[in-house]
Short mmCIF file of C-alpha atoms in Angstrom, two decimals:
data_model
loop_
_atom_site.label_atom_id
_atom_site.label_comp_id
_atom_site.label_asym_id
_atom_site.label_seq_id
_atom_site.Cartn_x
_atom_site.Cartn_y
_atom_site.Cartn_z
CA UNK A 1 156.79 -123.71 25.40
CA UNK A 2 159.46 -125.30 27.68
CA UNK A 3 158.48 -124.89 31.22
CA UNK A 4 161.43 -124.33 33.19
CA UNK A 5 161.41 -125.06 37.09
CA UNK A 6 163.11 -122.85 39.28
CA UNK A 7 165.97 -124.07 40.80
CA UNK A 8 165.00 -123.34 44.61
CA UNK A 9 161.47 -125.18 43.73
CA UNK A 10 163.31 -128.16 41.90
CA UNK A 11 165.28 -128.58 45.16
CA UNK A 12 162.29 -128.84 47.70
CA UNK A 13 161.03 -131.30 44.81
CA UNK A 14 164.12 -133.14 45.13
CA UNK A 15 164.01 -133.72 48.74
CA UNK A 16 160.25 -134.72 48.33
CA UNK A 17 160.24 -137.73 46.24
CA UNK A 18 163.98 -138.69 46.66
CA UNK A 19 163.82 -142.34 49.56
CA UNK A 20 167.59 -141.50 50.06
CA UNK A 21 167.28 -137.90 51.24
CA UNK A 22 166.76 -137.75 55.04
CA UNK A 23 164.13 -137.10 56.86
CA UNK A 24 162.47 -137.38 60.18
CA UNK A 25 164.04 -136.91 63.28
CA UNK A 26 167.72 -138.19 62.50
CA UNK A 27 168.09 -134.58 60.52
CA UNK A 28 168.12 -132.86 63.87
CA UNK A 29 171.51 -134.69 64.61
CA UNK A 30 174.87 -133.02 64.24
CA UNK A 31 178.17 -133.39 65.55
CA UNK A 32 178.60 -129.54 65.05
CA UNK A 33 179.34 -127.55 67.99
CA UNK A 34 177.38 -124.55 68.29
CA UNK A 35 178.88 -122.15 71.55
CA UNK A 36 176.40 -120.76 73.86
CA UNK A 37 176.11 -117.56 75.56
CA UNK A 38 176.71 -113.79 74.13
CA UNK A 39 177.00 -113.14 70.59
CA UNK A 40 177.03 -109.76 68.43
CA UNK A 41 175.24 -110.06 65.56
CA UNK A 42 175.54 -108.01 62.46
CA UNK A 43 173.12 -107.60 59.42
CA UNK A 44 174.80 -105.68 56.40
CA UNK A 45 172.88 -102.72 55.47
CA UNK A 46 173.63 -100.62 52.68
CA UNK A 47 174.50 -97.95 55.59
CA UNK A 48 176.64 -100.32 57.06
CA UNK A 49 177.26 -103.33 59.55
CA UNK A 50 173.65 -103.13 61.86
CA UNK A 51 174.81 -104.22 65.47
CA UNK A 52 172.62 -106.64 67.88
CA UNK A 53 173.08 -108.49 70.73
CA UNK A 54 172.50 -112.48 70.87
CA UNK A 55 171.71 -114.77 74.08
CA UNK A 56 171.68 -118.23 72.77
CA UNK A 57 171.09 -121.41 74.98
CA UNK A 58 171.41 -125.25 74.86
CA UNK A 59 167.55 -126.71 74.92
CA UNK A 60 168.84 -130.33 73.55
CA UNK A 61 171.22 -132.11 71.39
CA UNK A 62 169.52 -129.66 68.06
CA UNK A 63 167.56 -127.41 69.74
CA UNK A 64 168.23 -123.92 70.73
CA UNK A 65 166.99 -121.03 72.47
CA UNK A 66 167.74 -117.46 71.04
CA UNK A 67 166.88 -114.33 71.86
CA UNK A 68 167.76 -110.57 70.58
CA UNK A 69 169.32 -108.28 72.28
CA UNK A 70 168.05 -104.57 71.94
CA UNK A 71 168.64 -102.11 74.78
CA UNK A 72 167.06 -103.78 77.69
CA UNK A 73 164.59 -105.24 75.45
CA UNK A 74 165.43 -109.06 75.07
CA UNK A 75 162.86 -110.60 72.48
CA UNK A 76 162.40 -114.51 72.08
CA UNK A 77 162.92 -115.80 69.04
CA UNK A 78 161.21 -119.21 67.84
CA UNK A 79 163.32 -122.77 68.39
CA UNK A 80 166.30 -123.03 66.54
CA UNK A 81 167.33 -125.45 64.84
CA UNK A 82 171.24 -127.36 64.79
CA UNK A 83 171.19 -129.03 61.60
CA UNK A 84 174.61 -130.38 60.12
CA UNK A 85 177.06 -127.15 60.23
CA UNK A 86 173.83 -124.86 59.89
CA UNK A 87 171.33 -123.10 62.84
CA UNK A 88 168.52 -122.29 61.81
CA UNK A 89 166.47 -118.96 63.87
CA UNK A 90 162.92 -118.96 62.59
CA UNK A 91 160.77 -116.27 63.16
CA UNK A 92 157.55 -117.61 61.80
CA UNK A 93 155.36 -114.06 62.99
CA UNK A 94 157.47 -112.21 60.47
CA UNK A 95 157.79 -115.21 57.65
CA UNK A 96 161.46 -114.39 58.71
CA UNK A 97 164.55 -116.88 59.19
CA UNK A 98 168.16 -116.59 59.88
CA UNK A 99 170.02 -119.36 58.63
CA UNK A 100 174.22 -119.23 59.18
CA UNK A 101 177.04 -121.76 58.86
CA UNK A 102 178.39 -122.53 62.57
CA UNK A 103 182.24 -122.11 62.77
CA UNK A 104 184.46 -121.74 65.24
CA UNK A 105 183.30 -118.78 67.62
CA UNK A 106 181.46 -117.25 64.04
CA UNK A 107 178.23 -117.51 62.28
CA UNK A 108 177.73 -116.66 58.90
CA UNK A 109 174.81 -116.58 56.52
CA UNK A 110 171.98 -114.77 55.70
CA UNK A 111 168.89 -113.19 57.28
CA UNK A 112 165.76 -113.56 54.64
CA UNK A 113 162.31 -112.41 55.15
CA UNK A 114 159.30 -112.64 52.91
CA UNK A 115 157.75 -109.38 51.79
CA UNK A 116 154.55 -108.85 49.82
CA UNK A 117 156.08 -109.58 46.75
CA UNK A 118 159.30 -110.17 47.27
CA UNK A 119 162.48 -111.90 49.20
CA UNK A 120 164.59 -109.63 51.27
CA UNK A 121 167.76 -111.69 51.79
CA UNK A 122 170.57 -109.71 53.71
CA UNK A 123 174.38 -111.26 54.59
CA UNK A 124 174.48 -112.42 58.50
CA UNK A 125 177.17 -113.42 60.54
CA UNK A 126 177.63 -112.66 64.36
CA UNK A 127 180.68 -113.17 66.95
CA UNK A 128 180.46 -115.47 70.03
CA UNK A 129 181.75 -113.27 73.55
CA UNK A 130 181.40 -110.10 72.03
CA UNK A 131 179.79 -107.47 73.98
CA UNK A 132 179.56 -104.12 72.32
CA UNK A 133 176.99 -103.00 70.48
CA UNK A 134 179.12 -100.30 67.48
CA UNK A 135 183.27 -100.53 67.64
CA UNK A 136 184.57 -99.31 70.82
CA UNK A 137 186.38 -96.22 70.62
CA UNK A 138 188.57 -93.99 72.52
CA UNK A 139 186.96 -90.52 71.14
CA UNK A 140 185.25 -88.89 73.81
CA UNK A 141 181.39 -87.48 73.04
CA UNK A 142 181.55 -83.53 72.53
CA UNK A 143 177.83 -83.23 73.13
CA UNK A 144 175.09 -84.78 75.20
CA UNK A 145 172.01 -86.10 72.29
CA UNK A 146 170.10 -86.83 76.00
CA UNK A 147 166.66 -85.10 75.64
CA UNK A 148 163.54 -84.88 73.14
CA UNK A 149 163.72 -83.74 69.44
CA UNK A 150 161.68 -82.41 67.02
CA UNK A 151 162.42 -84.56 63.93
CA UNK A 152 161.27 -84.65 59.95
CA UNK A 153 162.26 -87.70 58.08
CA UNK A 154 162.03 -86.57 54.01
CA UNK A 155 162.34 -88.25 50.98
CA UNK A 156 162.35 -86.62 47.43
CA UNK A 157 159.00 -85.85 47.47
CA UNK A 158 157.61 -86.21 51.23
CA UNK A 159 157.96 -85.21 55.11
CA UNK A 160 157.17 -87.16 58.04
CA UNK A 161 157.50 -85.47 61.62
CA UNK A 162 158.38 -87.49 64.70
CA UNK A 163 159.67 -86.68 67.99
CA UNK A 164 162.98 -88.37 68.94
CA UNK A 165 163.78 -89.46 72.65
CA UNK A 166 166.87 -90.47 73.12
CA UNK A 167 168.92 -91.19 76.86
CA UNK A 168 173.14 -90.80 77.01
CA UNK A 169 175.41 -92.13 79.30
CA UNK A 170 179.13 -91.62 78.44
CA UNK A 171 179.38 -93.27 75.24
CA UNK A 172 176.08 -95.53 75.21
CA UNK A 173 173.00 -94.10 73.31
CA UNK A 174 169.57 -95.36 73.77
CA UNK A 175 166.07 -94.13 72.93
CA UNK A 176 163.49 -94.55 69.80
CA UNK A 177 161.34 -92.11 67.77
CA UNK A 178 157.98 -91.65 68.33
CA UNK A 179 155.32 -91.41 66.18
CA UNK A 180 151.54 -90.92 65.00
CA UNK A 181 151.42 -94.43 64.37
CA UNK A 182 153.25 -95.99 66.79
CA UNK A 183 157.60 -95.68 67.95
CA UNK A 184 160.63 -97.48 66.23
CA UNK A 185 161.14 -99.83 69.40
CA UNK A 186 164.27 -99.89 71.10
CA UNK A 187 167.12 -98.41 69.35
CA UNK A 188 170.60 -98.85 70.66
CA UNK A 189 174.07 -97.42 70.14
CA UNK A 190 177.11 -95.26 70.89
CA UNK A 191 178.55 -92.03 70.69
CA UNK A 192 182.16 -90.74 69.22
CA UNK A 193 182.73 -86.95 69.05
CA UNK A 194 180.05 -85.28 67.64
CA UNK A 195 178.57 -88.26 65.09
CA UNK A 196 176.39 -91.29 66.89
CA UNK A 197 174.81 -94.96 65.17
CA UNK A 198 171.88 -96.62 66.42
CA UNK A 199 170.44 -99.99 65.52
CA UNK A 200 167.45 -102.50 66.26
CA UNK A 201 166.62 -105.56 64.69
CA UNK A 202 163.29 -107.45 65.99
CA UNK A 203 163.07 -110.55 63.27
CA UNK A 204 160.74 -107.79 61.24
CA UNK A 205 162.19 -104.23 61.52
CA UNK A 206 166.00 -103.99 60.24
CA UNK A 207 166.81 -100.49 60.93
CA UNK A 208 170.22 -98.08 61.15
CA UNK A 209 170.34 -94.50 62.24
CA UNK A 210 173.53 -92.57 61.92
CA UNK A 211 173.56 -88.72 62.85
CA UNK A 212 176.24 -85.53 63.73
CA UNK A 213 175.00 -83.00 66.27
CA UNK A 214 176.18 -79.51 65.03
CA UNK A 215 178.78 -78.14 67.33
CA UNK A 216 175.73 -75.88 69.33
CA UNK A 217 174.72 -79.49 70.52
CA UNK A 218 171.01 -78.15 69.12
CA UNK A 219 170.81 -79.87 65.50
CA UNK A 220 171.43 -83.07 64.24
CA UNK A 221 171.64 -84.27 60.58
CA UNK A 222 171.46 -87.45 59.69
CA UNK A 223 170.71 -91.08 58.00
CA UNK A 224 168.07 -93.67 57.91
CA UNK A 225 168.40 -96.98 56.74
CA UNK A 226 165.37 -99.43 56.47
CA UNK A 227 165.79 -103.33 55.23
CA UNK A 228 167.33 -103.79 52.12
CA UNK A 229 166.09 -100.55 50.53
CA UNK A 230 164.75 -98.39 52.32
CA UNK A 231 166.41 -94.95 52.74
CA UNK A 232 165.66 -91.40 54.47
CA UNK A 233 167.44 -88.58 55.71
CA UNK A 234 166.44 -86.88 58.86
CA UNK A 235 167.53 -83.97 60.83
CA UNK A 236 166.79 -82.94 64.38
CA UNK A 237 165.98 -79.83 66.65
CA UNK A 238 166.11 -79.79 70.23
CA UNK A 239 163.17 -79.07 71.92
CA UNK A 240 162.35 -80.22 75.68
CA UNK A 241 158.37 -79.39 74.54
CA UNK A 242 158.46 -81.72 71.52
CA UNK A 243 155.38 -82.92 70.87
CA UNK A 244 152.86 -85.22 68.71
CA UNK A 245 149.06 -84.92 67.78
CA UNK A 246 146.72 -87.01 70.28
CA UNK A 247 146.88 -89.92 69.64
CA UNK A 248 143.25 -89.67 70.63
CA UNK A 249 142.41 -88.10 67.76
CA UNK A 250 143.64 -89.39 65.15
CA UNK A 251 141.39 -91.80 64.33
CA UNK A 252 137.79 -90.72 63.89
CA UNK A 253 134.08 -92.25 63.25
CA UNK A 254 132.24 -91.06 59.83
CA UNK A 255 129.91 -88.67 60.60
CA UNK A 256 126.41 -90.05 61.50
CA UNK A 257 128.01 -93.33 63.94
CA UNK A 258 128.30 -93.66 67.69
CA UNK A 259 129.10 -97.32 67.36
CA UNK A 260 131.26 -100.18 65.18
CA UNK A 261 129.81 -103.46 63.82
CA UNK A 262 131.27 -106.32 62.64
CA UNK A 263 131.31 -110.59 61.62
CA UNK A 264 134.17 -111.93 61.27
CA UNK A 265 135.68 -115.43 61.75
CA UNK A 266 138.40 -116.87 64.13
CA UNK A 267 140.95 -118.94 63.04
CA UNK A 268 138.98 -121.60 63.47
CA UNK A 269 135.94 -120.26 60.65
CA UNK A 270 133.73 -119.32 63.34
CA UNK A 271 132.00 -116.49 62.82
CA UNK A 272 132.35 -114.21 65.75
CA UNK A 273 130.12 -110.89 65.80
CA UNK A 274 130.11 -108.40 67.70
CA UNK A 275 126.55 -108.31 68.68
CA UNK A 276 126.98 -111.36 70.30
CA UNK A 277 125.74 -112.31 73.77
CA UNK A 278 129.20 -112.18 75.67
CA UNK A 279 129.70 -108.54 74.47
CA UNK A 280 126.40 -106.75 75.52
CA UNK A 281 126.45 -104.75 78.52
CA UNK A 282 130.54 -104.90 78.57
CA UNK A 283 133.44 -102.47 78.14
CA UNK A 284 134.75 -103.87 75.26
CA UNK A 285 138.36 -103.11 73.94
CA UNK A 286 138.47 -103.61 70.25
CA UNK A 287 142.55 -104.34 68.75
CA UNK A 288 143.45 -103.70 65.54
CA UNK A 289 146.39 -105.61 64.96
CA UNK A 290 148.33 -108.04 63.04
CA UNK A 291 150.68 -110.49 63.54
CA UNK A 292 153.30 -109.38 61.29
CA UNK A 293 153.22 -105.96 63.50
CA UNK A 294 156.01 -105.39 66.35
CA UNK A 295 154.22 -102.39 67.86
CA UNK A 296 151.10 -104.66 67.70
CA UNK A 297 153.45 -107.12 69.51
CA UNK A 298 154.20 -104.70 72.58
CA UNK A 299 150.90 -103.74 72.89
CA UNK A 300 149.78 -107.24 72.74
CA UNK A 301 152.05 -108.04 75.30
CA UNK A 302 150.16 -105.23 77.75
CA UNK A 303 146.73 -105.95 77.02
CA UNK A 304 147.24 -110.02 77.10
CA UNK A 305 147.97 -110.04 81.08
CA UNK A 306 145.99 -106.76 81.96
CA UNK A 307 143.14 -108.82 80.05
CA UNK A 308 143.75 -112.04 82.50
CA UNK A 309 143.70 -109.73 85.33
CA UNK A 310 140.18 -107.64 84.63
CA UNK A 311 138.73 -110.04 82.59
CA UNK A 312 136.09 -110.85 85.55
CA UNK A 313 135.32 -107.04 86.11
CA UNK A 314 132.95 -106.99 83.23
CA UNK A 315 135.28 -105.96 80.26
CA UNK A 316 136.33 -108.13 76.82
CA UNK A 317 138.81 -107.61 74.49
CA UNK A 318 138.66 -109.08 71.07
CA UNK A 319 141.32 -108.23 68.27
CA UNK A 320 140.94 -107.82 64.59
CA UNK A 321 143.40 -109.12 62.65
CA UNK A 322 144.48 -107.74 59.08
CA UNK A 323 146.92 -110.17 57.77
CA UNK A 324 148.90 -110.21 54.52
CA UNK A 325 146.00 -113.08 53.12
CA UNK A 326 142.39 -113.14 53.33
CA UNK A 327 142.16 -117.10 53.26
CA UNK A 328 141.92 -118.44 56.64
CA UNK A 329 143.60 -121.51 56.00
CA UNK A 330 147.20 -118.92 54.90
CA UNK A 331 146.54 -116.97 58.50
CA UNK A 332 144.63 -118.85 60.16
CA UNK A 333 147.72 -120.34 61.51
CA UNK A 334 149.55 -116.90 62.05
CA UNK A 335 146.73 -115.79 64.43
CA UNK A 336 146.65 -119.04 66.65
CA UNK A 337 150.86 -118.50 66.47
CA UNK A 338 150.36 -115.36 67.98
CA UNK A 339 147.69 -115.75 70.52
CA UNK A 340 149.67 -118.61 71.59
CA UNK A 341 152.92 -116.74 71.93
CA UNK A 342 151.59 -114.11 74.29
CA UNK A 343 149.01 -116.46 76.15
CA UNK A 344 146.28 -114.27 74.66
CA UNK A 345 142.97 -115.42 75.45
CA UNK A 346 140.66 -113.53 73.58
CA UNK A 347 139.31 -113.78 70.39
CA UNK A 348 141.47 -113.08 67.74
CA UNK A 349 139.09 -112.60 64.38
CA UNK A 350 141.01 -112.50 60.66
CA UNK A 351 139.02 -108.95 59.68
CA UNK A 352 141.03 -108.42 56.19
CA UNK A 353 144.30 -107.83 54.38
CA UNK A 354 146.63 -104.79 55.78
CA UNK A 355 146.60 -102.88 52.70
CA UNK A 356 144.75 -100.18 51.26
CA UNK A 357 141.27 -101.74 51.43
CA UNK A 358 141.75 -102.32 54.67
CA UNK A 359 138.95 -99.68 56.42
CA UNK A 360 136.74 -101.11 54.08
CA UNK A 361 135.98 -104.05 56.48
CA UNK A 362 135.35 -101.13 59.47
CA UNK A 363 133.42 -98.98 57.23
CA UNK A 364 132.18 -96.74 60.24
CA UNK A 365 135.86 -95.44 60.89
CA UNK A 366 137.01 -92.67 58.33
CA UNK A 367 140.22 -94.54 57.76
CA UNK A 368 142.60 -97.29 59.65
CA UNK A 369 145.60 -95.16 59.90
CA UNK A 370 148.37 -97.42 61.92
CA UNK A 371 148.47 -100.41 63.72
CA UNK A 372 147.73 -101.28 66.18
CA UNK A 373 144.84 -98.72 66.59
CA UNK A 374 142.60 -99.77 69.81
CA UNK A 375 138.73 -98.64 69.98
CA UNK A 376 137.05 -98.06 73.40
CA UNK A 377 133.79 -99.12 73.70
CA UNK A 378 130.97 -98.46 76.39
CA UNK A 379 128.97 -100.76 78.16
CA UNK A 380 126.04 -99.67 76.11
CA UNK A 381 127.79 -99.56 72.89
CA UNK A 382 128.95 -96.52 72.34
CA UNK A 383 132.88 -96.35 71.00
CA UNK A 384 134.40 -93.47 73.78
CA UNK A 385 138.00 -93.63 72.12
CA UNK A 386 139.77 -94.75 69.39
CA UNK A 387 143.82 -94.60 70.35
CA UNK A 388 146.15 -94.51 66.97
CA UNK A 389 149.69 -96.39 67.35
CA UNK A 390 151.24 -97.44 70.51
CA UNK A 391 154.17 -96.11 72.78
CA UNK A 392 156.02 -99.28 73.36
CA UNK A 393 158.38 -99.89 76.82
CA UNK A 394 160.94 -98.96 74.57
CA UNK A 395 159.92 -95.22 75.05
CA UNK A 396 160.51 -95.20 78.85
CA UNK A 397 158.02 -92.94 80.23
CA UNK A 398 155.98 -92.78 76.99
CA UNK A 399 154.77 -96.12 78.00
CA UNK A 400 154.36 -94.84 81.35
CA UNK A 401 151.97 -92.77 80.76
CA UNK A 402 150.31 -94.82 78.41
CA UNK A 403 149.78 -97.05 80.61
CA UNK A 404 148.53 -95.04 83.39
CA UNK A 405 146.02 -93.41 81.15
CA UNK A 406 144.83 -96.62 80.05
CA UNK A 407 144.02 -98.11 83.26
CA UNK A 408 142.22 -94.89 84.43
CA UNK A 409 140.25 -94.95 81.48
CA UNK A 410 139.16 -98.23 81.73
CA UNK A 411 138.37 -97.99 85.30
CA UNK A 412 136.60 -94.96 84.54
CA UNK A 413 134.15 -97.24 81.45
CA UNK A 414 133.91 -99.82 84.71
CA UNK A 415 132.89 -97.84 87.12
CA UNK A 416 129.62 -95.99 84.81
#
């Protein structure tokens, strides 16, 4: 049989073994002209344009600095790239790139990410100077969405509960949904008469809300968008006492253990164990995380400076990576990006893949539920907490209280 080459993998070949294609430095040149400052991005959902903000800045004569814009949140993106009439926006934590054709004052292109076992490839193109977030509009809100919610995402054949926190002033909407396993990040958007949108887009998550509060001001119905597929509708029900299970208790030991064990290797195939000599007689904060994970991201980027801080108070951290390989020379990489990226500097151990085998490398925990999920361990060994999901700063006093808790906590392990 005929073997036939794709065309996307003839290409790369093309460019491999062809001495005329260029290569090297002199690829990074281009006489394009590629306008700095404010930009509004859009990703087309199938709910709809999906609004974010853009900062980008001159680094050299190809190189660029971006960053998205969500609420207050403004998240650095990897180098990008000027090459020819194209910029290129990797985001190498998420396998994730925006690549758009650089007009006058416009970008267009596409945003693609790499999935488990697929491509997601949405249209791109964002506006340079534009500062709204949704189309202004004249329409005055009828109701105030300012407050907590008791919310159920369904499907055709499932429910999810969350609790929905969201913050109005005039027309502007902020806020995110909390939770067993962790919040949606920042969500931002606007309100006209009685129906609202809100958007994020962090190089991973691609998401749209839309929603109409009933004319009481009590209920909302509404729409989820997730990527390129996913769908939900949700409603809403005011309630100031909204609430979620602890997150304390969520995750449990198996019957019969006090304590976790494990051997695992860094990115470097060292094998790193947990009965090793820099972890006795320590308060030891075990991460379960991975690097394709925002919410591991914003907890990450809490524990990396509390952990520079405390670090000569007696107490380690050391995070266990499940990745979307098992072969340390595929993730490897991904872990030392991401230690790297928030200046983390403890070990960072590749533990397994983040699917449903997953809690067989912990087999001492019932089941790995949600990253990240963070264990609490005594000085003499003994786990004292295992916290499911993480309240980001995107849930305002959420995170708060999060991290007050933490620190008391900790101080409390210290102090025994």
């Amino acid at each position: 049989m005929k073997q036939i080459i794709p065309a996307f993998c003839l290409a790369a070949w093309i460019v491999l073994i062809l001495p005329s294609c260029k290569t090297g430095q002199n690829d990074q040149k281009t006489s394009t002209e590629l306008k700095t400052g404010t930009w509004r991005g859009l990703i087309k959902s199938p709910g709809g344009e999906l609004p974010f903000g853009l900062d980008i800045s001159k680094k050299d004569d190809s190189t660029y600095q971006v960053y998205v814009i969500n609420s207050t949140e403004r998240l650095k993106m990897d180098d990008a790239i000027l090459r020819e009439d194209s910029l290129h926006i990797p985001m190498r934590l998420f396998d994730a790139e925006i690549t758009a054709h650089v007009g006058d004052s416009v970008l267009t292109g596409y945003y693609t990410k790499q999935s488990s076992n697929r491509i997601v490839k949405m249209d791109f193109s964002a506006q340079q100077g534009v500062t709204y977030r949704f189309a202004t509009t004249s329409e005055a809100p009828k109701t105030s969405i300012t407050g907590k919610w008791d919310v159920y995402f369904y499907g055709d054949s499932d429910t999810s509960q969350a609790v929905g926190v969201f913050n109005q002033n005039g027309t502007e909407l902020t806020g995110s949904f909390l939770t067993p396993t962790g919040d949606y990040r920042y969500l931002a958007g606007s309100v006209q008469g009685t129906a609202f949108q809100l958007s994020t887009f962090d190089g991973s998550h691609v998401y749209l809300f839309k929603g109409t509060t009933a004319d009481t001001g009590n209920e909302i119905t509404g729409e989820f968008w997730s990527g390129d597929r996913g769908y939900r509708k949700w409603k809403a029900i005011k309630n100031d006492k909204a609430a979620l299970p602890d997150a304390n208790t969520y995750t449990l030991l198996k019957k019969g253990y006090n304590t976790i064990d494990f051997t695992f290797p860094d990115p470097t195939g060292k094998n790193i164990s947990f009965q090793d000599p820099k972890y006795k007689n320590k308060v030891v904060i075990v991460q379960i995380l991975g690097s394709w994970c925002p919410n591991c991201m914003d907890e990450t980027n809490f524990l990396a400076p509390w952990y520079k801080k405390n670090k000569d108070r007696g107490v380690e951290i050391v995070g266990l990576a499940f990745e979307k390989s098992n072969d340390l020379k595929v993730s490897g990489p991904k872990i030392e990006r991401m230690k790297q990226r928030f200046g983390m500097e403890y070990d960072v151990l590749l533990a397994g893949v983040n699917d449903s085998t997953a809690s067989k490398s912990l087999p001492m925990l019932e089941k790995i539920k949600g990253y990240p999920t963070t264990i609490f361990v005594d000085k003499k060994g003994k786990v004292r907490r295992i916290h499911t999901g993480f309240n980001g700063p995107g849930t305002g006093k959420y995170y708060d209280e999060f991290v007050e808790d933490f620190t008391l906590f900790t101080d409390k392990l210290l102090a025994e």
